[in-house]
Coordinates of C-alpha atoms in Angstrom, one line a residue:
M31 CA 0.0 0.0 0.0
P32 CA 1.4 3.4 -0.9
G33 CA 2.1 6.0 1.7
T34 CA 0.4 9.3 2.1
L35 CA 0.7 12.2 -0.3
S36 CA 1.4 15.8 0.4
E37 CA -0.9 18.3 -1.4
E38 CA 2.1 19.1 -3.7
E39 CA 2.6 15.4 -4.6
A40 CA -1.1 15.0 -5.3
A41 CA -1.2 18.1 -7.5
S42 CA 2.0 16.9 -9.3
L43 CA 0.4 13.5 -10.1
L44 CA -2.7 15.2 -11.5
F45 CA -0.6 17.6 -13.6
M46 CA 1.7 14.9 -14.9
R47 CA -1.4 12.8 -15.9
E48 CA -2.6 15.6 -18.1
E49 CA 0.9 16.6 -19.3
E50 CA 1.5 13.1 -20.6
K51 CA -2.0 13.1 -22.2
L52 CA -1.1 16.4 -23.8
A53 CA 2.0 14.8 -25.4
H54 CA -0.1 11.8 -26.6
D55 CA -2.9 14.0 -28.0
V56 CA -0.5 16.4 -29.8
Y57 CA 1.3 13.5 -31.4
V58 CA -1.9 11.8 -32.5
T59 CA -3.1 15.0 -34.0
L60 CA 0.2 15.8 -35.8
Y61 CA 0.4 12.2 -37.1
D62 CA -3.0 12.5 -38.6
Q63 CA -1.9 15.7 -40.3
W64 CA 1.6 14.8 -41.5
G65 CA 1.7 11.0 -41.5
L66 CA 5.2 11.0 -39.9
R67 CA 5.8 7.6 -38.3
V68 CA 7.7 9.1 -35.4
F69 CA 4.5 10.7 -34.1
R70 CA 2.6 7.4 -34.3
N71 CA 5.3 5.5 -32.5
I72 CA 5.8 8.1 -29.7
A73 CA 2.1 8.5 -29.2
A74 CA 1.9 4.8 -28.5
S75 CA 4.6 5.2 -25.9
E76 CA 2.9 8.3 -24.4
Q77 CA -0.2 6.2 -24.0
K78 CA 1.8 3.8 -21.7
H79 CA 3.1 6.9 -19.8
T80 CA -0.4 8.2 -19.1
G81 CA -1.3 4.7 -18.0
A82 CA 1.6 4.6 -15.5
V83 CA 0.5 7.8 -14.0
A84 CA -3.1 6.7 -13.9
R85 CA -2.1 3.7 -11.9
L86 CA -0.6 6.0 -9.3
L87 CA -3.7 8.1 -9.2
D88 CA -5.7 5.0 -8.6
A89 CA -3.3 3.7 -5.9
Y90 CA -3.6 7.0 -4.1
G91 CA -7.3 7.4 -4.5
L92 CA -7.0 10.5 -6.7
E93 CA -9.7 11.4 -9.2
D94 CA -8.3 11.1 -12.8
P95 CA -8.6 14.6 -14.4
T96 CA -8.7 13.0 -17.9
I97 CA -11.9 11.0 -17.4
G98 CA -14.4 12.0 -20.0
N99 CA -12.0 14.2 -22.0
G100 CA -11.4 13.4 -25.6
V101 CA -8.3 14.0 -27.7
G102 CA -7.3 17.7 -27.2
E103 CA -9.6 18.2 -24.2
F104 CA -8.0 19.1 -20.8
T105 CA -9.2 19.9 -17.3
N106 CA -6.2 22.2 -16.7
P107 CA -6.7 25.5 -18.5
A108 CA -3.0 26.1 -19.0
L109 CA -2.5 22.7 -20.6
Q110 CA -5.6 23.3 -22.8
A111 CA -4.0 26.5 -24.0
L112 CA -0.6 24.9 -24.5
Y113 CA -2.2 22.0 -26.5
D114 CA -4.0 24.6 -28.8
D115 CA -0.8 26.6 -29.3
L116 CA 1.3 23.5 -30.0
V117 CA -1.1 22.0 -32.5
A118 CA -1.4 25.4 -34.3
Q119 CA 2.5 25.6 -34.5
G120 CA 2.8 22.0 -35.6
S121 CA 0.2 22.5 -38.3
I122 CA 2.4 25.1 -40.1
S123 CA 4.7 22.4 -41.6
A124 CA 6.1 19.0 -40.9
A125 CA 9.4 20.6 -39.8
E126 CA 7.5 22.8 -37.3
A127 CA 5.6 19.7 -36.1
L128 CA 9.0 18.0 -35.3
K129 CA 10.0 21.1 -33.4
V130 CA 6.8 20.9 -31.4
G131 CA 7.6 17.2 -30.6
A132 CA 11.1 18.1 -29.3
A133 CA 9.7 21.1 -27.3
I134 CA 7.1 18.9 -25.6
E135 CA 9.8 16.4 -24.6
E136 CA 12.1 19.2 -23.3
L137 CA 9.1 20.5 -21.2
D138 CA 8.4 16.9 -19.9
I139 CA 12.0 16.4 -19.0
A140 CA 12.2 19.7 -17.0
D141 CA 8.9 19.0 -15.2
L142 CA 9.8 15.5 -14.4
E143 CA 13.3 16.4 -13.0
Q144 CA 11.6 19.0 -10.8
R145 CA 8.9 16.7 -9.6
I146 CA 11.4 13.9 -8.9
A147 CA 13.3 16.3 -6.6
E148 CA 10.1 17.3 -4.8
T149 CA 8.9 13.9 -3.7
D150 CA 10.3 11.3 -1.4
N151 CA 7.7 8.6 -2.3
A152 CA 9.7 5.8 -4.0
D153 CA 6.8 4.7 -6.2
I154 CA 6.3 8.1 -7.6
Q155 CA 10.1 8.6 -8.1
L156 CA 10.2 5.3 -10.0
V157 CA 7.4 6.1 -12.3
Y158 CA 8.7 9.7 -12.9
S159 CA 12.2 8.3 -13.5
N160 CA 10.9 5.9 -16.1
L161 CA 8.9 8.7 -17.8
L162 CA 12.1 10.8 -17.8
A163 CA 14.1 8.1 -19.6
G164 CA 11.3 7.8 -22.1
S165 CA 11.2 11.5 -22.7
A166 CA 14.9 11.6 -23.3
N167 CA 14.5 8.8 -25.9
H168 CA 11.6 10.7 -27.5
L169 CA 13.6 13.9 -27.7
R170 CA 16.4 12.0 -29.5
A171 CA 13.9 10.5 -31.9
F172 CA 12.4 13.9 -32.8
S173 CA 15.9 15.5 -33.1
S174 CA 17.2 12.8 -35.4
T175 CA 14.1 12.8 -37.5
S176 CA 14.3 16.6 -38.0
R177 CA 17.9 16.3 -39.2
R178 CA 17.1 13.9 -42.0

């Protein structure tokens, strides 16, 4: 059984659930627009990331902020605005779409590093560390694709 959460840890989990969904949703949307395989592949990975955070929400009895939200729909207004901005930028060209992918992963990395430092719950640190490794891989994939 997991330990107790501080208010900051609970807020962090809720935010990360939606931030991982944002990455997934942007990638699905940009794949539909540009057909670049990197978006399809990484969207599938992001779906696993959102699931990992959802399992933590469930374990700690937190209400999932993504329930009932479709692709591109967010409970957090800042993430909603970010999604809208990123899709608009990524819709300009395939090159811009790849830049959006890299920017999302850079944001994820910064947020995860901060949140890992702010928790002492081992289960949260483990999930966030795994997500961090995934985001580093995704950033490399977007960077290498954009150089081709």
